[in-house]
Amino acid sequence: MTTARLRLLAAACGVLAALAGVAVGTALAAAAGGPSPVVAVGNSVVSLTPGFVKDFAVRTFGESDKAVLLGTVAVLLLGVAAAAGVLGATRRRLGVGVVVAVGAVAAAATAADDTTSVWPVIALLAPVVATLVAAWTLVLLLRTLPEPTRSGGAAAEVAAEVATGPARRPGDDLPSGFDRRRFLVTVLGTAAVAASAGGVARVVGGSEAAVSRANLRLPVPASPAAAVPSGIDPLPGVTSYLTPNRDFYRVDTALIVPDVPADTWRLRVHGDVDRTLDLSFADLLDMPLLERRITLTCVSNEVGGEYVGNATWIGVPLAELLRRAGVGRDADALKSTSADGMVIGTPLDAVLDGRDALVAIAMNGEPLPLAHGFPARMVVPGLYGYVSATKWLVDLEVTRFSELEAYWTERGWAEQAPVKLASRIDVPRSFQSLPRDSVRAGGVAWAQHVGVGAVEVRVDDDPWEPARLVPQDGIDTWRQWTWRWDDPTPGDHTLTVRATDADGTTQTSDRAEPRPDGATGWHSVSFSVE
Ligand SMILES: Nc1nc2c(c(=O)[nH]1)N[C@H]1C(S)=C(S)[C@@H](COP(=O)(O)O)O[C@H]1N2
Ligand SMILES: [Mo]
């Protein structure tokens, strides 16, 4: 019990030392504009994680995948720190060695982190100083604990005393070599250092992009979107036609949203072009802007999944940008790079064939939300996001696919990925029970840049029946559908949906996983009629 208490104190010393180190490291990193050592480790985990684990994480944790990852890194770190404390209580060098080993991992992760443009030597300062602070604090704290050689009787008793209160037998702390006051002062001092470093990190690490976004005034688009046709949002429970920004799905590899203020943002257009362009945000706003509704889909979307959303975007036509640069004749790919080092390859024909491929600056009447790519991102109707929708866009290179190493393509996803025809049931929800007099169903279907021609539903193995479609807005957006079962049979049923695109192709029933180029199969839900 008393030895256990001593261990506990030593573990607490380890944890406290780690917190002090991380706080100081994070403050330094924030001042330099780089990632906190913890985030750098998280970023490395992301880039070293095999694709199937990543897919699993996205499936299982959805949008909290980033919080889960950072939480795991933090828990592991604190666990190792506690171990360093316990080891260090009896063998100082070993404890310090563990701290230095953890620091080395953080330093390696920082060096490998390509989500920042901070000069590597400056970026490395954070993990190195963090390690020194943690090691030094650990030694300082452990020194105030009872001497390990005496940790049998007296020392353990005194350790117990720390928790139970003042010495009942004055003078007992002298022979044990334990100065309780010195221990508490050191602990409080460390905590104060950690807290104030944390405060510094918060203040200097504040997002410049958020300020720049708040100050931005959107220009009026030269070509506004047509009015939304009437008759949309036909049934409660069906996904709203336009997805509010706060509900819009988010898929990216960024643990910390890149901080890219519009005032210093530049977009370089180069590669196989007649002239290189180097544009500021103001240059972009001076070009003729289009406003268009476009439905965006993630290739990881499962049948019936939620990784799809429809928004009104404002942006510069990519084709116009490329026309100004002058595209070489051999090029077939547009390589786009984000501020956080994401590399995406898009087929040039899709960008140049007349569709509304945009460098977007606004989403649903607001500047792009930070998480959705502020200040500028790509949006290309008809292509999955991972081959087209680069957020925090900073670089466009006209090139060839044979010379391009795109992030997702390197991880087993297809190089070319047009969005597949799909349909989804939103109501009834799975296992919902509906009153007999109102069995209604509804959902959405999408076939971006082809258009949805028809949606059909079927109950159990009955014949397919046509669903009612809301009026078509454009071929780049999804369409909502509804259906009513006029004479329902009470009991349990399965409802299945399938769509046919504007070219007359009907959705295949063959089930395919999202990897490598998008899921296929019909969505169905079980429900019952009362
Ligand atoms: N910089 C960057 N851009 C990115 C990604 C990313 O990881 N990093 N992910 C892409 C993927 S896979 C998709 S589906 C879309 C999602 O855009 P959203 O988060 O705005 O919905 O962004 C794309 N653009
Ligand atoms: Mo995606």
Coordinates of C-alpha atoms and ligand atoms in Angstrom, one line a residue:
M1 CA 0.0 0.0 0.0
T2 CA 2.7 2.5 1.0
T3 CA 5.0 1.4 -1.8
A4 CA 2.1 1.7 -4.1
R5 CA 1.6 5.2 -2.9
L6 CA 5.2 6.1 -3.6
R7 CA 4.8 4.6 -7.1
L8 CA 1.7 6.7 -7.6
L9 CA 3.6 9.9 -6.6
A10 CA 6.4 9.0 -9.0
A11 CA 3.9 8.4 -11.8
A12 CA 2.3 11.7 -11.1
C13 CA 5.8 13.3 -11.3
G14 CA 6.2 11.7 -14.8
V15 CA 2.8 13.0 -15.9
L16 CA 3.4 16.5 -14.6
A17 CA 6.8 16.6 -16.3
A18 CA 5.2 15.5 -19.6
L19 CA 2.5 18.2 -19.3
A20 CA 5.1 20.8 -18.6
G21 CA 7.1 19.7 -21.6
V22 CA 4.1 19.5 -23.9
A23 CA 2.8 22.9 -22.7
V24 CA 6.2 24.6 -23.4
G25 CA 6.6 22.8 -26.7
T26 CA 3.1 23.8 -27.8
A27 CA 3.7 27.4 -26.9
L28 CA 6.9 27.5 -28.9
A29 CA 5.3 25.7 -31.8
A30 CA 2.4 28.2 -31.7
A31 CA 4.8 31.1 -31.7
A32 CA 6.7 29.6 -34.7
G33 CA 3.4 28.8 -36.5
G34 CA 4.1 25.1 -36.5
P35 CA 2.1 22.1 -35.1
S36 CA 2.3 21.2 -31.4
P37 CA 4.6 18.2 -30.9
V38 CA 1.4 16.1 -30.0
V39 CA -0.3 17.1 -33.2
A40 CA 2.9 16.4 -35.2
V41 CA 2.9 12.9 -33.8
G42 CA -0.8 12.6 -34.7
N43 CA -0.1 13.8 -38.3
S44 CA 2.6 11.1 -38.6
V45 CA 0.3 8.5 -37.4
V46 CA -2.2 9.6 -40.1
S47 CA 0.3 9.5 -42.9
L48 CA 1.8 6.1 -41.7
T49 CA -1.6 4.5 -41.1
P50 CA -2.4 1.9 -43.8
G51 CA -5.4 2.8 -45.9
F52 CA -7.7 0.1 -44.5
V53 CA -7.2 1.2 -40.9
K54 CA -8.0 4.8 -42.0
D55 CA -11.1 3.6 -43.8
F56 CA -12.1 1.7 -40.6
A57 CA -11.5 4.8 -38.5
V58 CA -13.6 7.0 -40.8
R59 CA -16.4 4.4 -40.8
T60 CA -16.3 3.8 -37.1
F61 CA -15.7 7.3 -35.6
G62 CA -17.0 9.4 -38.5
E63 CA -16.2 13.0 -38.0
S64 CA -14.7 12.4 -34.5
D65 CA -11.9 10.4 -36.0
K66 CA -9.5 13.3 -35.4
A67 CA -10.5 13.7 -31.8
V68 CA -10.2 10.0 -31.2
L69 CA -6.7 9.9 -32.7
L70 CA -5.4 12.9 -30.8
G71 CA -7.0 11.5 -27.6
T72 CA -5.2 8.2 -28.2
V73 CA -1.9 9.9 -28.7
A74 CA -2.4 12.0 -25.5
V75 CA -3.4 8.9 -23.4
L76 CA -0.4 6.9 -24.7
L77 CA 1.9 9.9 -24.0
L78 CA 0.6 10.2 -20.4
G79 CA 0.9 6.4 -19.9
V80 CA 4.5 6.4 -21.0
A81 CA 5.2 9.5 -18.9
A82 CA 3.8 7.8 -15.8
A83 CA 6.0 4.8 -16.5
A84 CA 9.0 7.2 -16.9
G85 CA 8.2 8.6 -13.5
V86 CA 8.0 5.1 -11.8
L87 CA 11.2 3.9 -13.5
G88 CA 13.0 7.2 -12.7
A89 CA 12.1 7.0 -9.0
T90 CA 14.5 4.1 -8.6
R91 CA 16.7 4.5 -11.7
R92 CA 17.0 8.2 -12.7
R93 CA 18.8 7.6 -16.0
L94 CA 16.2 5.1 -17.2
G95 CA 13.4 7.5 -16.5
V96 CA 15.2 10.3 -18.3
G97 CA 16.0 7.9 -21.1
V98 CA 12.3 7.2 -21.6
V99 CA 11.5 10.9 -21.8
V100 CA 14.3 11.5 -24.3
A101 CA 13.0 8.5 -26.4
V102 CA 9.5 10.0 -26.5
G103 CA 11.1 13.4 -27.4
A104 CA 13.0 11.7 -30.3
V105 CA 9.7 10.3 -31.6
A106 CA 8.1 13.8 -31.5
A107 CA 11.1 15.3 -33.1
A108 CA 11.1 12.8 -35.9
A109 CA 7.4 13.3 -36.4
T110 CA 7.9 17.1 -36.5
A111 CA 10.7 16.7 -39.1
A112 CA 8.5 14.5 -41.2
D113 CA 5.4 16.8 -40.9
D114 CA 4.6 18.4 -44.2
T115 CA 1.4 20.2 -42.9
T116 CA 3.5 23.2 -42.1
S117 CA 5.7 25.6 -44.0
V118 CA 7.8 26.4 -40.9
W119 CA 11.5 26.1 -41.4
P120 CA 12.5 22.6 -40.1
V121 CA 15.2 23.9 -37.7
I122 CA 12.6 26.3 -36.1
A123 CA 10.0 23.6 -36.0
L124 CA 12.4 21.2 -34.3
L125 CA 13.0 23.7 -31.5
A126 CA 9.6 22.8 -30.1
P127 CA 10.1 19.1 -29.5
V128 CA 13.7 19.6 -28.4
V129 CA 12.9 22.2 -25.8
A130 CA 9.8 20.2 -24.8
T131 CA 12.0 17.2 -24.2
L132 CA 14.6 19.2 -22.2
V133 CA 11.9 20.8 -20.1
A134 CA 10.2 17.4 -19.4
A135 CA 13.4 15.6 -18.5
W136 CA 14.6 18.4 -16.3
T137 CA 11.2 18.7 -14.5
L138 CA 11.1 15.0 -14.0
V139 CA 14.5 15.0 -12.3
L140 CA 13.6 18.0 -10.2
L141 CA 10.3 16.4 -9.1
L142 CA 11.8 13.0 -8.4
R143 CA 14.5 14.5 -6.3
T144 CA 11.9 15.7 -3.8
L145 CA 10.6 12.1 -3.4
P146 CA 12.0 9.8 -0.6
E147 CA 15.3 8.3 -1.5
P148 CA 14.8 5.1 -3.4
T149 CA 17.3 3.1 -1.2
R150 CA 15.2 3.8 1.8
S151 CA 11.9 3.1 0.1
G152 CA 11.2 0.2 2.4
G153 CA 9.8 1.5 5.6
A154 CA 10.4 5.2 6.5
A155 CA 10.2 6.5 3.0
A156 CA 6.9 4.8 2.2
E157 CA 5.5 6.1 5.4
V158 CA 6.4 9.6 4.5
A159 CA 5.0 9.1 1.1
A160 CA 1.8 8.2 2.7
E161 CA 2.0 11.3 4.8
V162 CA 1.8 13.5 1.7
A163 CA -1.7 12.2 1.1
T164 CA -2.8 12.0 4.7
G165 CA -1.7 15.4 6.0
P166 CA 0.9 17.0 8.4
A167 CA 3.4 14.8 10.2
R168 CA 2.0 13.5 13.4
R169 CA 5.6 12.8 14.6
P170 CA 7.6 15.9 13.9
G171 CA 11.1 15.3 12.5
D172 CA 10.1 12.1 10.8
D173 CA 10.7 13.7 7.4
L174 CA 14.4 14.3 8.1
P175 CA 15.7 10.8 8.2
S176 CA 13.6 9.7 5.3
G177 CA 15.2 12.4 3.1
F178 CA 11.7 13.6 2.1
D179 CA 11.0 17.3 2.2
R180 CA 7.2 17.6 1.8
R181 CA 7.2 21.3 1.4
R182 CA 9.9 21.2 -1.3
F183 CA 7.8 18.6 -3.1
L184 CA 4.7 20.7 -3.0
V185 CA 6.5 23.8 -4.1
T186 CA 8.1 22.0 -7.0
V187 CA 4.8 20.5 -8.1
L188 CA 3.0 23.9 -7.9
G189 CA 5.9 25.6 -9.7
T190 CA 5.7 23.0 -12.5
A191 CA 2.0 23.3 -12.8
A192 CA 2.3 27.1 -13.0
V193 CA 4.9 26.9 -15.7
A194 CA 2.7 24.4 -17.7
A195 CA -0.4 26.5 -17.3
S196 CA 1.2 29.8 -18.3
A197 CA 2.8 28.1 -21.3
G198 CA -0.6 26.7 -22.2
G199 CA -2.0 30.2 -22.0
V200 CA 0.8 31.6 -24.3
A201 CA 0.0 28.8 -26.8
R202 CA -3.7 29.8 -26.8
V203 CA -3.0 33.4 -27.3
V204 CA -0.3 33.3 -30.0
G205 CA -1.7 30.2 -31.6
G206 CA -5.1 31.9 -32.5
S207 CA -6.2 31.5 -36.0
E208 CA -5.4 34.4 -38.4
A209 CA -7.6 32.8 -41.0
A210 CA -10.6 33.2 -38.7
V211 CA -9.9 37.0 -38.4
S212 CA -9.3 37.3 -42.1
R213 CA -12.6 35.3 -42.8
A214 CA -14.6 37.6 -40.5
N215 CA -13.3 40.7 -42.4
L216 CA -14.0 39.3 -45.8
R217 CA -16.8 40.8 -47.9
L218 CA -18.0 38.6 -50.7
P219 CA -18.3 40.3 -54.2
V220 CA -21.5 39.9 -56.2
P221 CA -21.1 37.0 -58.7
A222 CA -21.0 38.1 -62.4
S223 CA -23.1 35.0 -63.1
P224 CA -25.6 34.3 -60.3
A225 CA -27.2 30.9 -59.8
A226 CA -30.7 30.5 -61.2
A227 CA -33.5 30.5 -58.6
V228 CA -34.0 27.2 -56.7
P229 CA -37.0 25.5 -58.4
S230 CA -40.1 25.3 -56.3
G231 CA -41.2 22.0 -54.8
I232 CA -38.0 21.1 -53.1
D233 CA -38.0 19.8 -49.5
P234 CA -41.2 17.8 -50.1
L235 CA -41.3 15.6 -47.0
P236 CA -40.2 16.1 -43.4
G237 CA -37.2 13.8 -42.7
V238 CA -35.8 14.0 -46.3
T239 CA -32.4 15.6 -46.3
S240 CA -32.7 19.3 -47.0
Y241 CA -32.0 20.3 -50.6
L242 CA -29.2 22.6 -49.6
T243 CA -26.9 21.4 -46.9
P244 CA -26.2 24.1 -44.2
N245 CA -22.5 24.6 -43.8
R246 CA -22.6 23.3 -40.2
D247 CA -24.1 20.0 -41.3
F248 CA -21.9 19.6 -44.4
Y249 CA -19.9 16.4 -44.1
R250 CA -16.1 16.9 -43.7
V251 CA -13.5 14.5 -44.9
D252 CA -9.8 15.4 -44.8
T253 CA -6.5 14.4 -43.3
A254 CA -5.9 17.7 -41.4
L255 CA -5.8 17.2 -37.6
I256 CA -5.6 21.0 -37.1
V257 CA -7.5 23.0 -39.7
P258 CA -4.8 24.8 -41.8
D259 CA -4.6 28.5 -40.9
V260 CA -4.5 30.3 -44.2
P261 CA -5.4 34.0 -44.1
A262 CA -6.8 35.4 -47.3
D263 CA -4.5 38.5 -47.2
T264 CA -1.3 36.6 -47.6
W265 CA -2.7 33.7 -49.7
R266 CA -1.2 33.1 -53.1
L267 CA -2.2 30.7 -55.9
R268 CA 0.5 29.7 -58.3
V269 CA -0.6 28.2 -61.7
H270 CA 2.4 26.7 -63.4
G271 CA 3.8 23.6 -65.0
D272 CA 3.1 22.9 -68.7
V273 CA 1.7 26.3 -69.3
D274 CA 2.6 29.3 -71.6
R275 CA 3.0 31.6 -68.6
T276 CA 3.1 31.1 -64.9
L277 CA 0.4 32.9 -62.8
D278 CA 0.9 34.1 -59.3
L279 CA -2.4 35.3 -58.0
S280 CA -3.5 37.0 -54.7
F281 CA -6.9 36.6 -53.2
A282 CA -7.8 40.1 -54.6
D283 CA -6.7 39.0 -58.1
L284 CA -9.1 36.1 -57.8
L285 CA -12.0 38.3 -56.7
D286 CA -11.4 40.6 -59.7
M287 CA -12.1 37.7 -62.1
P288 CA -15.7 37.0 -63.2
L289 CA -17.2 34.9 -60.5
L290 CA -19.8 32.1 -61.0
E291 CA -22.4 31.1 -58.5
R292 CA -23.5 27.5 -58.9
R293 CA -25.2 24.7 -56.9
I294 CA -23.1 21.6 -56.9
T295 CA -23.5 18.3 -55.0
L296 CA -20.2 17.1 -53.5
T297 CA -19.6 13.4 -52.7
C298 CA -16.9 11.5 -50.9
V299 CA -15.7 8.2 -52.5
S300 CA -15.7 6.7 -49.0
N301 CA -19.5 7.1 -48.9
E302 CA -21.1 3.7 -48.3
V303 CA -24.5 2.8 -49.8
G304 CA -27.0 4.8 -47.8
G305 CA -24.2 6.9 -46.3
E306 CA -24.0 10.6 -45.3
Y307 CA -20.8 11.7 -47.0
V308 CA -22.6 13.8 -49.6
G309 CA -23.9 17.4 -49.5
N310 CA -25.3 20.1 -51.7
A311 CA -24.2 23.7 -51.5
T312 CA -24.2 26.9 -53.4
W313 CA -20.6 27.8 -54.3
I314 CA -19.1 31.0 -55.7
G315 CA -15.9 30.8 -57.5
V316 CA -13.6 31.5 -60.5
P317 CA -14.0 29.0 -63.4
L318 CA -10.9 26.8 -63.3
A319 CA -11.0 26.7 -67.1
E320 CA -10.7 30.5 -67.3
L321 CA -7.7 30.4 -65.0
L322 CA -6.0 27.7 -67.1
R323 CA -6.9 29.6 -70.3
R324 CA -5.1 32.6 -69.0
A325 CA -2.0 30.5 -68.2
G326 CA -2.2 28.6 -71.5
V327 CA -2.3 24.8 -71.2
G328 CA 0.4 22.7 -73.1
R329 CA -0.8 20.1 -75.6
D330 CA 0.6 17.1 -73.9
A331 CA -0.9 17.7 -70.5
D332 CA -3.7 15.5 -69.2
A333 CA -3.7 16.2 -65.4
L334 CA -4.1 19.1 -63.1
K335 CA -2.1 18.6 -59.9
S336 CA -3.4 20.6 -57.0
T337 CA -1.7 21.1 -53.7
S338 CA -3.1 22.4 -50.5
A339 CA -1.5 24.5 -47.7
D340 CA -1.2 21.3 -45.7
G341 CA 0.6 19.4 -48.4
M342 CA -2.3 17.4 -49.8
V343 CA -1.8 16.5 -53.4
I344 CA -4.7 15.7 -55.7
G345 CA -4.8 14.8 -59.4
T346 CA -7.8 15.8 -61.6
P347 CA -8.3 14.9 -65.2
L348 CA -7.8 18.0 -67.3
D349 CA -10.6 17.1 -69.8
A350 CA -13.1 17.2 -66.9
V351 CA -11.9 20.7 -65.9
L352 CA -11.9 22.0 -69.5
D353 CA -15.0 20.3 -71.0
G354 CA -17.3 23.2 -70.1
R355 CA -18.6 22.0 -66.7
D356 CA -18.6 24.5 -63.8
A357 CA -15.2 23.4 -62.3
L358 CA -14.4 26.1 -59.8
V359 CA -11.8 27.6 -57.5
A360 CA -14.5 28.3 -55.0
I361 CA -14.3 31.0 -52.4
A362 CA -17.8 30.9 -50.9
M363 CA -20.2 28.3 -49.7
N364 CA -23.9 28.9 -49.1
G365 CA -23.5 32.7 -49.1
E366 CA -20.5 32.8 -46.7
P367 CA -16.8 32.8 -47.2
L368 CA -15.6 29.1 -47.1
P369 CA -15.7 27.8 -43.5
L370 CA -12.2 27.2 -42.3
A371 CA -12.8 23.4 -42.2
H372 CA -14.1 23.5 -45.8
G373 CA -11.0 25.1 -47.3
F374 CA -10.8 28.8 -46.5
P375 CA -9.8 30.9 -48.4
A376 CA -10.1 28.9 -51.6
R377 CA -10.8 25.3 -52.7
M378 CA -11.6 23.3 -55.8
V379 CA -15.0 22.0 -56.7
V380 CA -15.5 20.0 -59.8
P381 CA -19.0 18.7 -60.6
G382 CA -19.2 14.9 -61.2
L383 CA -15.9 13.9 -59.6
Y384 CA -15.4 12.4 -56.1
G385 CA -13.8 14.9 -53.7
Y386 CA -10.5 13.0 -53.4
V387 CA -9.8 13.6 -57.1
S388 CA -11.1 17.1 -57.4
A389 CA -12.1 19.1 -54.3
T390 CA -8.7 20.3 -52.9
K391 CA -9.3 22.5 -49.8
W392 CA -6.9 25.2 -48.7
L393 CA -5.7 25.3 -52.3
V394 CA -2.3 27.0 -53.0
D395 CA -0.8 25.5 -56.1
L396 CA -2.0 24.3 -59.5
E397 CA 0.3 22.5 -61.8
V398 CA -0.6 21.4 -65.3
T399 CA 1.1 18.1 -65.8
R400 CA 0.6 14.4 -66.8
F401 CA -0.8 11.6 -64.7
S402 CA 2.3 9.6 -65.5
E403 CA 4.3 12.2 -63.6
L404 CA 2.0 12.7 -60.7
E405 CA 2.0 11.1 -57.2
A406 CA -1.4 11.9 -55.7
Y407 CA -2.0 11.2 -52.0
W408 CA -5.0 8.9 -52.3
T409 CA -4.0 7.2 -55.5
E410 CA -0.8 6.2 -53.8
R411 CA -3.0 4.6 -51.2
G412 CA -4.9 2.3 -53.5
W413 CA -7.7 4.5 -54.7
A414 CA -8.4 4.9 -58.4
E415 CA -6.7 7.6 -60.4
Q416 CA -9.9 8.4 -62.2
A417 CA -13.1 8.6 -60.2
P418 CA -16.4 10.0 -61.6
V419 CA -19.2 10.0 -59.0
K420 CA -21.3 6.9 -59.4
L421 CA -25.1 7.0 -59.8
A422 CA -26.6 6.5 -56.3
S423 CA -29.8 6.8 -54.4
R424 CA -30.7 6.9 -50.7
I425 CA -33.7 6.4 -48.5
D426 CA -34.0 9.0 -45.7
V427 CA -37.5 8.1 -44.5
P428 CA -38.6 5.8 -43.2
R429 CA -35.6 5.4 -40.9
S430 CA -34.4 1.9 -40.2
F431 CA -36.9 -0.1 -38.0
Q432 CA -39.3 2.8 -37.9
S433 CA -42.9 1.9 -37.4
L434 CA -45.4 3.9 -39.5
P435 CA -49.2 4.3 -39.0
R436 CA -51.2 2.6 -41.7
D437 CA -52.8 5.7 -43.1
S438 CA -49.5 7.5 -43.8
V439 CA -46.8 5.3 -45.2
R440 CA -44.6 7.7 -47.0
A441 CA -41.0 7.4 -48.1
G442 CA -38.4 9.8 -49.4
G443 CA -34.8 10.5 -50.0
V444 CA -32.2 11.8 -52.4
A445 CA -30.6 10.5 -55.6
W446 CA -27.5 11.8 -57.4
A447 CA -25.8 11.4 -60.8
Q448 CA -23.6 14.5 -60.9
H449 CA -23.1 16.0 -64.3
V450 CA -25.4 13.5 -66.0
G451 CA -28.6 14.1 -64.1
V452 CA -31.1 11.9 -62.4
G453 CA -33.8 10.6 -64.8
A454 CA -36.0 8.5 -62.5
V455 CA -36.2 6.9 -59.1
E456 CA -38.1 3.7 -58.3
V457 CA -38.9 1.9 -55.0
R458 CA -40.1 -1.5 -54.2
V459 CA -41.6 -3.1 -51.1
D460 CA -40.2 -6.5 -50.3
D461 CA -40.3 -8.4 -53.6
D462 CA -43.2 -6.5 -55.2
P463 CA -42.8 -4.9 -58.6
W464 CA -40.8 -1.6 -58.8
E465 CA -43.0 1.6 -58.6
P466 CA -42.0 5.0 -59.8
A467 CA -41.2 7.6 -57.1
R468 CA -42.1 11.2 -57.5
L469 CA -39.1 13.5 -58.2
V470 CA -38.8 17.1 -57.3
P471 CA -38.2 19.4 -60.3
Q472 CA -34.7 19.2 -61.6
D473 CA -32.4 22.1 -60.6
G474 CA -29.4 21.2 -62.7
I475 CA -27.6 18.1 -63.7
D476 CA -24.8 18.8 -61.1
T477 CA -27.1 18.5 -58.0
W478 CA -28.9 15.7 -56.3
R479 CA -32.7 15.3 -56.6
Q480 CA -35.1 14.6 -53.8
W481 CA -37.8 11.9 -54.3
T482 CA -40.9 10.8 -52.4
W483 CA -43.3 7.9 -52.6
R484 CA -46.6 6.9 -50.9
W485 CA -47.8 3.4 -50.3
D486 CA -51.5 3.7 -50.8
D487 CA -52.7 0.4 -49.5
P488 CA -50.1 -0.8 -47.1
T489 CA -50.1 -4.3 -45.5
P490 CA -49.5 -4.3 -41.8
G491 CA -46.3 -6.1 -40.6
D492 CA -42.6 -5.9 -41.3
H493 CA -41.3 -4.8 -44.7
T494 CA -38.2 -3.9 -46.6
L495 CA -38.1 -0.8 -48.8
T496 CA -35.5 -0.7 -51.6
V497 CA -34.6 2.2 -53.9
R498 CA -32.8 2.5 -57.2
A499 CA -32.2 5.4 -59.6
T500 CA -31.8 5.7 -63.3
D501 CA -29.7 8.5 -64.7
A502 CA -30.7 11.0 -67.5
D503 CA -28.9 8.7 -70.0
G504 CA -31.2 5.8 -69.1
T505 CA -28.6 3.8 -67.1
T506 CA -30.1 2.1 -64.0
Q507 CA -28.2 1.7 -60.8
T508 CA -26.6 -1.8 -60.5
S509 CA -27.6 -4.0 -57.7
D510 CA -24.0 -5.4 -57.5
R511 CA -22.6 -4.5 -54.1
A512 CA -19.1 -2.9 -54.3
E513 CA -17.1 -1.4 -51.5
P514 CA -16.1 2.2 -51.7
R515 CA -12.5 1.3 -52.5
P516 CA -11.1 1.8 -55.1
D517 CA -13.5 4.0 -57.0
G518 CA -16.9 4.3 -55.1
A519 CA -19.6 2.0 -53.7
T520 CA -22.4 0.5 -55.7
G521 CA -25.6 -1.4 -54.7
W522 CA -29.2 -0.6 -53.8
H523 CA -30.0 1.0 -50.5
S524 CA -32.8 -0.6 -48.4
V525 CA -34.3 -0.1 -45.0
S526 CA -36.5 -2.3 -42.8
F527 CA -39.7 -0.8 -41.4
S528 CA -43.0 -1.8 -40.2
V529 CA -46.6 -0.8 -40.7
E530 CA -48.9 -0.7 -37.6
Ligands
LIG1 N1 -6.4 19.7 -48.4 C1 -7.3 18.7 -48.5 N2 -8.3 18.8 -49.3 C2 -9.2 17.8 -49.4 C3 -9.1 16.6 -48.7 C4 -8.0 16.5 -47.8 O1 -7.8 15.6 -47.0 N3 -7.1 17.6 -47.7 N4 -10.0 15.6 -48.8 C5 -10.8 15.5 -50.0 C6 -11.9 14.6 -49.9 S1 -11.6 13.0 -49.8 C7 -13.2 15.1 -50.0 S2 -14.5 14.0 -50.1 C8 -13.5 16.5 -49.9 C9 -14.5 16.8 -48.8 O2 -14.7 18.2 -48.7 P1 -15.5 18.7 -47.4 O3 -14.7 18.3 -46.2 O4 -15.6 20.2 -47.6 O5 -16.9 18.0 -47.5 O6 -12.4 17.3 -49.7 C10 -11.2 16.9 -50.5 N5 -10.2 17.9 -50.3
MO2 MO -13.5 11.8 -50.1

